[in-house]
Structures are given as structure tokens and as C-alpha cells.
Tab-separated table of C-alpha atoms in Angstrom:
chain	number	residue	atom	x	y	z
L	26	ALA	CA	125.297	85.333	159.177
L	27	THR	CA	124.967	81.249	160.407
L	28	VAL	CA	124.688	79.478	157.686
L	29	GLU	CA	123.851	75.139	158.076
L	30	SER	CA	124.418	72.847	155.755
L	31	ALA	CA	122.445	69.119	155.337
L	32	THR	CA	124.393	67.755	152.342
L	33	LEU	CA	123.257	64.059	151.196
L	34	LEU	CA	125.965	62.656	148.775
L	35	ARG	CA	125.866	59.418	146.271
L	36	VAL	CA	127.836	57.052	146.772
L	37	ALA	CA	127.013	53.993	145.067
L	38	GLY	CA	123.998	52.520	143.521
L	39	ASP	CA	121.215	54.135	145.901
L	40	ARG	CA	124.021	54.375	148.234
L	41	PHE	CA	124.308	58.353	149.229
L	42	SER	CA	126.537	59.334	152.670
L	43	ALA	CA	124.807	62.584	155.090
L	44	GLY	CA	126.187	64.431	156.690
L	45	GLY	CA	125.222	68.160	158.628
L	46	ALA	CA	122.021	69.297	159.871
L	47	ILE	CA	119.317	71.240	159.769
L	48	ASP	CA	118.222	73.093	163.465
L	49	GLY	CA	120.368	70.526	164.952
L	50	LYS	CA	118.525	67.383	162.808
L	51	PRO	CA	120.645	65.673	160.925
L	52	VAL	CA	119.360	64.456	156.845
L	53	ASN	CA	119.399	60.836	156.610
L	54	ALA	CA	116.887	61.221	153.358
L	55	LEU	CA	115.862	63.197	151.282
L	56	PRO	CA	112.425	64.742	152.198
L	57	VAL	CA	108.837	63.279	150.484
L	58	ASN	CA	106.750	66.362	151.712
L	59	ALA	CA	106.629	70.422	150.848
L	60	GLU	CA	107.260	71.037	154.146
L	61	SER	CA	109.926	68.991	154.575
L	62	TRP	CA	111.761	70.677	152.227
L	63	ARG	CA	111.143	75.030	152.927
L	64	ALA	CA	112.797	73.527	156.091
L	65	PHE	CA	115.682	74.597	153.408
L	66	ASP	CA	116.436	77.818	152.373
L	67	VAL	CA	117.962	76.667	149.530
L	68	ILE	CA	117.761	72.767	147.321
L	69	ILE	CA	120.580	72.518	145.668
L	70	ILE	CA	120.640	69.662	142.510
L	71	GLY	CA	123.801	67.972	141.805
L	72	ASP	CA	124.752	65.672	139.295
L	73	LEU	CA	121.480	63.617	140.376
L	74	ASP	CA	119.139	61.592	137.796
L	75	SER	CA	116.037	62.083	138.231
L	76	SER	CA	115.098	57.846	139.301
L	77	PHE	CA	115.633	59.076	142.809
L	78	LEU	CA	112.959	61.525	143.235
L	79	ASN	CA	109.490	60.352	143.214
L	80	PRO	CA	106.898	61.888	141.527
L	81	GLN	CA	105.911	62.926	145.085
L	82	GLN	CA	108.897	64.172	145.877
L	83	MET	CA	109.458	66.503	142.599
L	84	LEU	CA	105.927	68.157	143.593
L	85	ALA	CA	106.741	69.188	147.367
L	86	ILE	CA	110.423	70.460	145.740
L	87	GLU	CA	108.163	72.473	143.282
L	88	LYS	CA	105.457	73.014	145.812
L	89	ALA	CA	108.578	74.130	147.959
L	90	VAL	CA	110.092	76.529	146.033
L	91	SER	CA	106.356	78.390	144.585
L	92	GLU	CA	105.966	79.041	148.513
L	93	GLY	CA	109.343	80.644	149.076
L	94	SER	CA	111.994	78.177	148.758
L	95	GLY	CA	114.946	78.561	146.083
L	96	LEU	CA	116.471	75.575	143.877
L	97	ILE	CA	119.791	75.707	141.754
L	98	MET	CA	120.520	73.122	139.686
L	99	LEU	CA	124.238	72.681	138.350
L	100	GLY	CA	125.608	70.807	135.502
L	101	GLY	CA	126.966	67.497	135.571
L	102	GLN	CA	126.387	63.555	133.591
L	103	SER	CA	122.713	63.722	135.469
L	104	SER	CA	120.924	66.837	135.387
L	105	PHE	CA	118.716	68.020	133.513
L	106	GLY	CA	118.317	67.038	130.650
L	107	PRO	CA	120.807	64.201	130.550
L	108	GLY	CA	119.359	63.639	133.965
L	109	GLY	CA	115.840	62.671	132.979
L	110	TYR	CA	114.527	65.647	134.054
L	111	GLN	CA	112.391	67.127	131.076
L	112	GLN	CA	108.623	67.240	131.271
L	113	THR	CA	108.723	67.443	135.602
L	114	PRO	CA	108.438	69.598	138.258
L	115	ILE	CA	111.443	70.360	138.577
L	116	GLU	CA	111.580	71.261	134.725
L	117	LYS	CA	108.790	73.294	135.419
L	118	LEU	CA	110.187	76.077	137.476
L	119	LEU	CA	113.628	76.147	136.483
L	120	PRO	CA	114.803	78.561	134.379
L	121	VAL	CA	115.316	76.937	131.591
L	122	THR	CA	113.964	74.259	129.509
L	123	VAL	CA	116.792	71.052	129.602
L	124	GLY	CA	115.332	68.723	126.429
L	125	GLY	CA	115.380	65.257	126.573
L	126	ARG	CA	118.497	62.884	127.512
L	127	ASP	CA	119.934	63.588	124.641
L	128	ALA	CA	120.801	66.876	124.844
L	129	GLY	CA	124.981	66.784	124.838
L	130	GLN	CA	127.271	67.417	126.568
L	131	GLU	CA	129.679	70.624	125.608
L	132	LYS	CA	133.016	68.864	126.292
L	133	THR	CA	135.550	72.262	125.142
L	134	GLU	CA	137.872	74.522	127.797
L	135	PHE	CA	135.472	77.727	128.633
L	136	ILE	CA	135.931	80.805	129.915
L	137	PRO	CA	131.710	82.537	130.740
L	138	LYS	CA	131.592	85.293	129.667
L	139	ILE	CA	129.016	87.908	131.628
L	140	THR	CA	125.248	88.901	129.559
L	141	ALA	CA	124.629	93.363	130.484
L	142	ALA	CA	122.006	91.061	132.829
L	143	GLY	CA	124.724	89.774	134.658
L	144	GLU	CA	126.372	93.231	135.262
L	145	ALA	CA	123.279	93.994	137.019
L	146	HIS	CA	122.693	91.273	138.863
L	147	PRO	CA	123.148	91.134	142.664
L	148	ALA	CA	124.583	87.380	141.575
L	149	LEU	CA	127.299	88.956	139.515
L	150	ILE	CA	128.737	92.125	141.542
L	151	GLY	CA	131.634	92.514	141.904
L	152	LEU	CA	132.145	89.804	139.744
L	153	ALA	CA	132.337	91.057	135.945
L	154	SER	CA	135.625	92.102	135.517
L	155	TRP	CA	137.014	88.057	136.624
L	156	PHE	CA	135.213	86.665	133.338
L	157	VAL	CA	137.836	88.125	130.670
L	158	GLY	CA	137.731	85.339	128.498
L	159	LYS	CA	141.499	85.029	129.758
L	160	SER	CA	142.464	83.395	132.410
L	161	ASP	CA	146.648	84.868	132.525
L	162	GLU	CA	144.540	88.363	132.530
L	163	ARG	CA	142.933	87.407	136.376
L	164	GLY	CA	143.541	84.553	136.662
L	165	LEU	CA	140.503	83.085	136.480
L	166	TYR	CA	141.290	78.745	135.068
L	167	PRO	CA	138.900	77.738	132.486
L	168	LEU	CA	135.608	75.472	132.982
L	169	LEU	CA	135.457	71.797	131.672
L	170	GLY	CA	132.615	71.890	130.246
L	171	ASN	CA	128.750	72.024	130.340
L	172	VAL	CA	125.687	70.722	129.867
L	173	VAL	CA	123.334	72.289	126.441
L	174	VAL	CA	120.242	72.630	127.670
L	175	LYS	CA	117.707	73.484	124.701
L	176	ALA	CA	116.644	77.379	126.220
L	177	PRO	CA	115.752	79.723	128.472
L	178	LYS	CA	112.216	80.543	130.027
L	179	GLN	CA	110.161	83.424	129.380
L	180	GLY	CA	110.695	85.591	132.341
L	181	ALA	CA	114.698	84.151	132.966
L	182	GLU	CA	117.417	85.348	132.861
L	183	VAL	CA	120.932	84.865	131.029
L	184	LEU	CA	123.877	86.224	132.965
L	185	LEU	CA	126.521	83.144	132.020
L	186	THR	CA	127.161	82.361	128.496
L	187	HIS	CA	129.695	79.693	126.981
L	188	PRO	CA	132.278	82.494	124.693
L	189	GLU	CA	131.773	80.512	121.288
L	190	ARG	CA	129.700	77.866	121.194
L	191	LYS	CA	125.441	77.907	120.527
L	192	GLY	CA	122.688	76.171	121.870
L	193	PRO	CA	120.277	74.471	120.403
L	194	ASP	CA	118.059	78.385	119.809
L	195	ASP	CA	121.428	79.655	118.229
L	196	GLN	CA	121.795	81.115	120.728
L	197	PRO	CA	124.947	80.764	123.077
L	198	GLN	CA	125.053	78.230	125.003
L	199	ILE	CA	123.718	79.506	127.916
L	200	VAL	CA	126.388	78.725	132.229
L	201	LEU	CA	123.452	80.372	134.618
L	202	ALA	CA	120.127	81.894	134.290
L	203	VAL	CA	117.945	82.570	136.895
L	204	GLN	CA	114.448	83.153	137.288
L	205	ARG	CA	111.740	84.244	139.815
L	206	TYR	CA	109.747	81.080	140.580
L	207	GLY	CA	106.125	82.508	143.139
L	208	LYS	CA	107.076	83.824	146.099
L	209	GLY	CA	110.977	81.614	145.533
L	210	ARG	CA	113.672	81.583	143.704
L	211	SER	CA	115.802	78.914	140.942
L	212	ALA	CA	118.840	79.108	139.123
L	213	ALA	CA	120.946	76.813	136.197
L	214	PHE	CA	124.103	76.325	136.435
L	215	THR	CA	125.103	74.472	133.842
L	216	ALA	CA	128.607	73.559	134.582
L	217	ASP	CA	130.247	71.440	137.301
L	218	THR	CA	133.964	72.560	138.257
L	219	THR	CA	134.076	75.238	139.741
L	220	TYR	CA	136.486	74.348	141.859
L	221	ARG	CA	138.665	75.543	139.130
L	222	TRP	CA	138.703	78.569	140.431
L	223	TYR	CA	138.502	77.550	143.669
L	224	LEU	CA	141.965	76.145	144.306
L	225	PRO	CA	143.974	78.367	142.779
L	226	MET	CA	142.910	81.372	145.129
L	227	ARG	CA	142.229	79.815	147.769
L	228	ALA	CA	144.538	81.917	149.315
L	229	LEU	CA	142.366	85.020	148.612
L	230	GLY	CA	140.042	84.144	150.889
L	231	GLN	CA	136.858	86.034	151.401
L	232	GLN	CA	138.025	87.944	148.156
L	233	SER	CA	138.203	84.473	145.918
L	234	PRO	CA	135.796	85.222	142.765
L	235	TYR	CA	135.356	81.640	143.334
L	236	THR	CA	133.335	82.494	147.087
L	237	ILE	CA	131.591	85.488	145.885
L	238	PHE	CA	130.173	83.714	143.307
L	239	TRP	CA	128.505	80.923	145.370
L	240	GLY	CA	127.929	83.030	148.129
L	241	GLN	CA	125.569	86.207	146.023
L	242	LEU	CA	124.400	82.979	144.047
L	243	VAL	CA	123.325	81.027	146.441
L	244	ARG	CA	122.139	83.974	148.815
L	245	TRP	CA	120.255	85.549	146.098
L	246	VAL	CA	118.527	81.947	145.176
L	247	ALA	CA	117.723	82.185	148.999
L	248	GLY	CA	115.871	86.076	148.719
L	249	ALA	CA	118.202	86.990	151.704
L	250	ASP	CA	118.121	90.487	149.647
L	251	VAL	CA	114.255	90.891	150.028
L	252	LYS	CA	114.966	89.520	153.875
L	253	ASP	CA	117.925	91.145	154.527
L	254	ARG	CA	115.778	94.736	153.465
L	255	GLY	CA	112.223	93.999	154.281
L	256	THR	CA	109.489	96.023	152.945
L	257	LYS	CA	111.530	99.753	154.010
L	258	PRO	CA	112.802	102.517	151.398
L	259	GLY	CA	116.326	102.758	150.917
L	260	VAL	CA	119.525	103.034	148.970
L	261	GLU	CA	122.584	99.729	149.289
L	262	THR	CA	126.046	101.487	146.905
L	263	LEU	CA	128.887	99.377	146.279
L	264	VAL	CA	132.023	99.681	144.342
L	265	ASP	CA	133.699	96.427	142.445
L	266	LYS	CA	136.798	96.947	145.667
L	267	SER	CA	138.001	98.599	148.219
L	268	ILE	CA	141.542	100.407	146.985
L	269	PHE	CA	141.772	100.684	142.427
L	270	ALA	CA	144.675	101.663	140.832
L	271	LEU	CA	145.328	105.658	139.902
L	272	GLY	CA	143.737	105.871	136.468
L	273	GLU	CA	141.351	102.854	136.940
L	274	SER	CA	137.370	103.283	135.698
L	275	VAL	CA	135.698	104.249	139.809
L	276	ARG	CA	132.079	101.807	139.046
L	277	VAL	CA	129.603	103.373	141.518
L	278	ARG	CA	125.800	101.050	141.790
L	279	ALA	CA	122.939	101.838	143.735
L	280	LEU	CA	119.763	99.403	144.751
L	281	VAL	CA	116.490	102.067	145.034
L	282	ARG	CA	113.401	101.440	147.044
L	283	ASP	CA	110.279	103.465	146.818
L	284	GLN	CA	108.606	104.586	149.874
L	285	LYS	CA	107.023	101.452	149.391
L	286	GLY	CA	110.646	99.564	149.514
L	287	ASP	CA	109.704	98.375	145.780
L	288	ALA	CA	112.576	99.202	143.548
L	289	THR	CA	111.962	101.862	141.392
L	290	ARG	CA	113.623	103.059	137.959
L	291	PHE	CA	112.399	106.689	138.224
L	292	ALA	CA	114.310	108.001	141.182
L	293	GLN	CA	116.653	110.617	141.002
L	294	VAL	CA	120.337	109.478	142.153
L	295	SER	CA	123.930	111.003	142.557
L	296	ILE	CA	126.931	110.504	144.249
L	297	LYS	CA	129.256	112.780	146.388
L	298	LEU	CA	132.602	112.760	145.920
L	299	LYS	CA	135.509	113.952	148.630
L	300	ARG	CA	138.711	112.586	148.996
L	301	VAL	CA	139.846	112.477	152.543
L	302	GLY	CA	143.710	114.405	153.658
L	303	ASP	CA	146.279	112.175	153.979
L	304	ASN	CA	146.787	111.458	158.342
L	305	GLY	CA	141.791	109.974	157.682
L	306	SER	CA	140.919	113.765	159.159
L	307	LYS	CA	142.064	117.236	156.808
L	308	PRO	CA	139.673	117.126	153.685
L	309	GLY	CA	140.978	117.364	150.780
L	310	ALA	CA	139.942	118.381	147.424
L	311	ASP	CA	135.285	117.720	146.823
L	312	ALA	CA	134.641	116.589	143.566
L	313	PRO	CA	130.924	118.218	142.243
L	314	ALA	CA	127.998	115.011	143.085
L	315	VAL	CA	127.935	112.508	139.358
L	316	PRO	CA	124.763	111.278	138.719
L	317	LEU	CA	123.521	107.322	138.251
L	318	SER	CA	122.478	106.650	135.843
L	319	ALA	CA	119.483	103.964	135.573
L	320	LEU	CA	119.333	100.078	134.501
L	321	PRO	CA	116.965	98.602	131.506
L	322	ALA	CA	117.934	95.801	132.271
L	323	ARG	CA	116.920	96.100	136.569
L	324	ASP	CA	114.620	97.540	137.886
L	325	GLY	CA	116.310	99.974	140.477
L	326	MET	CA	119.300	99.362	139.499
L	327	TYR	CA	121.734	102.528	138.972
L	328	GLN	CA	124.991	102.902	137.692
L	329	SER	CA	128.174	105.399	136.918
L	330	THR	CA	131.282	104.967	136.023
L	331	ILE	CA	134.065	107.545	137.470
L	332	THR	CA	137.313	108.200	135.892
L	333	ASN	CA	140.040	110.461	137.033
L	334	LEU	CA	140.244	110.589	140.234
L	335	GLU	CA	143.375	111.636	142.372
L	336	LYS	CA	145.661	109.027	144.319
L	337	GLY	CA	144.365	109.170	148.038
L	338	ASP	CA	141.164	107.700	150.456
L	339	TRP	CA	137.525	108.986	149.133
L	340	THR	CA	134.582	108.470	150.978
L	341	GLY	CA	131.706	109.047	148.721
L	342	GLU	CA	127.852	109.839	149.740
L	343	VAL	CA	125.448	108.309	147.625
L	344	VAL	CA	121.631	109.709	147.731
L	345	ALA	CA	118.571	109.011	146.237
L	346	SER	CA	115.232	110.742	146.203
L	347	LYS	CA	111.585	110.724	144.125
L	348	ASP	CA	108.939	113.131	143.560
L	349	GLY	CA	111.066	116.142	145.851
L	350	GLN	CA	111.769	113.628	149.037
L	351	GLU	CA	114.836	112.092	149.976
L	352	ILE	CA	114.066	108.514	149.878
L	353	GLY	CA	117.930	107.328	151.752
L	354	ARG	CA	121.537	107.770	152.284
L	355	GLN	CA	124.322	105.790	152.038
L	356	THR	CA	128.514	106.720	152.331
L	357	ILE	CA	130.974	104.238	150.762
L	358	GLY	CA	134.977	105.300	151.174
L	359	PHE	CA	137.454	103.629	148.167
L	360	SER	CA	140.702	104.742	147.983
L	361	VAL	CA	143.105	104.706	144.698
L	362	ILE	CA	146.733	103.679	144.358
L	363	PRO	CA	149.302	104.313	142.160
L	364	PRO	CA	149.915	101.428	140.369
L	365	ALA	CA	152.765	98.822	141.541
L	366	ASP	CA	153.066	101.789	144.576
L	367	GLU	CA	155.829	99.575	146.503
L	368	MET	CA	158.740	100.281	143.281
L	369	LEU	CA	158.994	102.854	143.851
L	370	LYS	CA	161.344	103.769	146.851
L	371	LEU	CA	163.871	101.461	145.190
L	372	ALA	CA	166.284	101.979	147.994
L	373	ALA	CA	167.586	99.680	150.258
L	374	ASP	CA	166.634	100.983	153.889
L	375	PRO	CA	169.522	99.401	156.137
L	376	ARG	CA	167.737	100.323	158.958
L	377	LEU	CA	165.153	97.750	158.250
L	378	MET	CA	167.408	94.952	157.372
L	379	GLN	CA	169.112	95.269	160.817
L	380	GLN	CA	165.842	94.977	162.406
L	381	ILE	CA	164.934	92.201	160.015
L	382	ALA	CA	169.086	90.259	160.436
L	383	THR	CA	168.139	90.809	164.371
L	384	GLU	CA	164.726	89.584	164.352
L	385	THR	CA	165.708	86.719	162.328
L	386	GLY	CA	168.743	85.761	163.716
L	387	GLY	CA	170.830	86.650	160.136
L	388	TYR	CA	173.171	89.177	159.514
L	389	ALA	CA	172.995	93.027	157.786
L	390	TYR	CA	175.863	94.264	155.189
L	391	ARG	CA	176.671	97.296	153.637
L	392	LEU	CA	177.883	97.098	149.971
L	393	ALA	CA	181.000	97.900	151.041
L	394	GLN	CA	181.446	95.422	154.054
L	395	LEU	CA	181.283	92.055	150.715
L	396	PRO	CA	184.113	90.236	151.870
L	397	GLN	CA	183.409	89.947	155.740
L	398	LEU	CA	179.614	88.766	154.781
L	399	ILE	CA	181.770	86.220	153.079
L	400	ASP	CA	184.223	85.331	156.019
L	401	THR	CA	181.710	85.215	158.474
L	402	LEU	CA	179.913	82.181	156.883
L	403	SER	CA	182.960	80.618	155.585
L	404	ARG	CA	183.368	80.385	159.235
L	405	LYS	CA	180.298	79.865	160.691
L	406	GLY	CA	179.505	77.457	158.145
L	407	GLY	CA	180.760	73.772	160.073
L	408	GLU	CA	181.046	70.563	158.115
L	409	GLN	CA	180.149	70.793	154.296
L	410	ALA	CA	177.598	66.955	153.195
L	411	LEU	CA	178.629	65.701	150.232
L	412	ILE	CA	176.009	64.305	148.593
L	413	GLN	CA	176.289	61.953	145.491
L	414	GLN	CA	173.647	59.821	144.150
L	415	ARG	CA	174.435	56.252	142.301
L	416	SER	CA	172.527	54.074	140.887
L	417	VAL	CA	173.060	50.219	141.142
L	418	PRO	CA	171.431	47.574	138.549
L	419	LEU	CA	169.547	45.018	140.969
L	420	HIS	CA	169.436	42.721	138.381
L	421	SER	CA	173.477	42.483	139.729
L	422	ALA	CA	172.819	40.248	142.870
L	423	PRO	CA	176.994	40.986	143.426
L	424	ARG	CA	177.296	45.307	143.479
L	425	SER	CA	173.324	45.151	144.858
L	426	VAL	CA	175.231	43.482	148.300
L	427	LEU	CA	178.297	45.225	147.815
L	428	ALA	CA	176.026	48.353	147.476
L	429	MET	CA	174.452	47.407	150.685
L	430	ILE	CA	178.144	47.227	152.718
L	431	GLY	CA	178.524	51.075	150.288
L	432	LEU	CA	181.058	49.151	148.133
L	433	TYR	CA	180.123	50.229	144.414
L	434	PRO	CA	182.706	48.334	142.536
L	435	ALA	CA	184.171	49.996	139.057
L	436	TRP	CA	184.058	46.379	136.835
L	437	ALA	CA	182.729	46.938	133.549
L	438	GLN	CA	178.814	45.578	132.697
L	439	ARG	CA	180.339	42.611	130.780
L	440	PHE	CA	181.512	41.216	134.589
L	441	ASP	CA	178.264	41.160	136.288
L	442	LEU	CA	178.056	37.884	134.949
L	443	PRO	CA	180.288	35.820	135.974
L	444	MET	CA	180.948	37.718	138.754
L	445	GLN	CA	177.021	36.732	139.998
L	446	THR	CA	178.020	32.750	139.188
L	447	LEU	CA	181.098	33.381	140.974
L	448	LEU	CA	179.329	34.501	144.161
L	449	VAL	CA	176.301	31.642	143.753
L	450	VAL	CA	179.148	29.330	143.526
L	451	GLY	CA	180.960	30.324	146.512
L	452	LEU	CA	177.075	30.321	148.109
L	453	LEU	CA	176.988	26.393	147.314
L	454	LEU	CA	180.319	25.633	148.795
L	455	GLY	CA	180.278	27.815	151.846
L	456	GLU	CA	176.610	25.800	152.176
L	457	TRP	CA	179.107	22.053	151.834
L	458	VAL	CA	181.306	23.157	154.279
L	459	MET	CA	178.545	24.457	156.803
L	460	ARG	CA	177.020	21.175	156.732
L	461	ARG	CA	180.382	19.519	157.038
L	462	ARG	CA	180.836	20.349	160.031
L	463	TRP	CA	178.079	20.589	160.917
L	464	GLN	CA	177.938	16.707	160.739
L	465	LEU	CA	174.231	17.441	157.964
L	466	LEU	CA	175.460	14.775	155.580
């Protein structure tokens, strides 16, 4: 899908830098009415004091979200309670009560803890294993704190929390909470330092937890799951990843909608696994059908954990039915491989080494040919340059002047001042001689 974005970035005072466009139209100022705000599927407010939004604009945002738009508020020095959003239309549609301007800012570093509701929520699908509590296990770096909000609202879902700190309600501090508001949705993410997830994991591309997290959260707030599926019955199946290590458990989840298109917890759901042969066509051993159990945290979500799968490529067909009638079916695929499979073959491959050497202009020798390799490197090495580094004290003019012409005197440091005096006397004498020669005296 194509995503269009328009940004207003505050640079100083009440000055904003505009970027991007929606439907080809640049956004140069904050919209005023609900119709203008409805042009955005998702509105993101990040570290912006409430004084930049007048009451009319706040009411317009509240109306736009109730009619189907989405809102995400990010943490910062001037958001939630510290930003003055208490008892405003913005607080009304958020999934948390924000508190006053004196609400605290948590400064401790932490990796958010995922809740049971978070593991089942579409915004965090496939991310549970990243929130492990230690950055050295999966590489998820700690965030640098969060805004302390008062409490979740009734009907809101808390998906991420601070693993150690408690909030004013004596419950773990909220990091991510979501809720539905009218026809729209809203999310409160109280941290603002997820760049610490982005920079170290850019090499993962679309598999980066940073990319997955924000992509899934924005899609959920935009209501993309509802817009994409409409009101049709069916089943949406997913696994956490496409490749699993041998001995690792495989978690399968499915979102099931009944004949009316509503999420249902009264369906019968199962998955039938089949192992594919090494050549991708011969069928291997079939595993029995495994039932998926309904999750109490979310209507329509079913889950099962499969263990002890053998090495190979697997396909799984998930079938859902209700009242004896099939609702839908979907096929998924994944692979099970031995850990560090590339380390199982330790012997060198001379043919591959020779091919690499030929293509890169290098050399390939067996261990017995080591003397020949040394001889070849000696003959091909050419002249060797010896790089030396010297330090010259800038306070000594004579040493500095001599260093410019490549000379490094070896006299002791106590002679620097006398040599500098001689240099000055020499310069003055030279000036006197030149003046006499040119008859300037």
C-alpha cells in the first residue's frame, strides 16, 4: 500500500517546518475543522504543548477520530500531562488519563514489558520475543524513560508497561495503551526514544522490530485491519517468523470472523501440518491436526504452540468452522533448521576457494603450499612504505620551522629557549642587512 505523510515540525517558538503532502496538497498549517482532519487516517501528536492547539482544533480532532480517523500521542517533555492536555478533548479520546502539568517524567532506562493483552494484539504481533528485558539477548536497546500517566481508562488495553516502575495507580507505568473511540481508534505511547531501536537494526530492513512495531501500530490505529477485511467471514493466520531453529516452539495464531464478519470466540479452529521433501515436491511425514484455543484477552483470536517439529520445510492449513459450517481456511509455510547449520561443515572447499580467488584477484593455496604463498606475497609486495608519526611542540618556533622542511632536531628541551632567542636575533639581523642593502636605513 502507498503511504502519504505530511509533517509539521516545530523548529523554534511558533515556527513550524512543513513537509510532505496529502493527495498532492501540501499541509502548511494545522487544520482547523473536523473535515480537514478527516483527510488523515492517522494523526500523530509528538511532544507538542497543548497551547499550540486552540479549543476549536482540539474539538475538530476529537470529532474526526470519533468518525473514523486515528490518533497516536507520543511521549516527550510537552505531551500528555506535562503538555497541558488534562481535561481537554484530546484527553477525552486517549486511552489514558494524563494527569496535570506536574505529572512526572521517568528517567530510568528500560526495555518495555509486553502484557498478555499485548501478545494477542495486532499492533504487537510477532514482537513478543523482542521484549525480553535484556538488550544483549535479542539486541533491543533500552528506551530513555517515559511520561508518567495517571491510569488507563475503562475499556482501554494496556499492551506495554515499564518493567520496574509503578504509576500513580500503583500499577506498572503505562508505555503503550490503545482503545477504540467511536468509529476511530487511539493509542498512547509514553516514550519518545525508539530511535534507539532504529539505528542499531537498520540492517534488518523490513524485519527490524522498529519497522514492524510502528508499521503494525499505525495500521491498527488507522483501522486498516477492518478496512482490508470488510465484513466478510474468514480466517487470518500468522506465525512469528518464517524460520525456526530445531527444537524451538512454533506459535500459530489465527483471527477468525464468523458469517456476519464479526470476530467470534465460538469457532472450532485447527491446523494440519505437512512436512515437504527436500526437493520441495515429495510429501514427507504428516503431523496430526492441532487445535487452536481461543484467547480470552481478545475476541476472535486463537492460538496454539507446536513443539518437537523435525528439520525441514513445513506447510500448515488452518481451518475454521462454526455451527458445523466452514468459515474459512488459509495455508501458511515456515522452515525448521538446525541451529548454526553453516557451522556443521568445517572442512575447507578447495574448489570454492579457488573460484573466490579467481573472481576477486586473490590467491588460493593449500596448507602444504604455504612456502609458495609466502614467496608469492614477497615478490608481489613491491616497495614497502614505512609510516612514522612524530610530535612537534608548537611553542618551539625553531623545531616547528625545521619540521616544515623535514628535519627533527635532537637537542634537549632545555635548549629550546636559547635556540628560539638565536632565531629571533637571526631574523632581526637579517632584516637589518636587507634594509642596508636596499638603502632603507
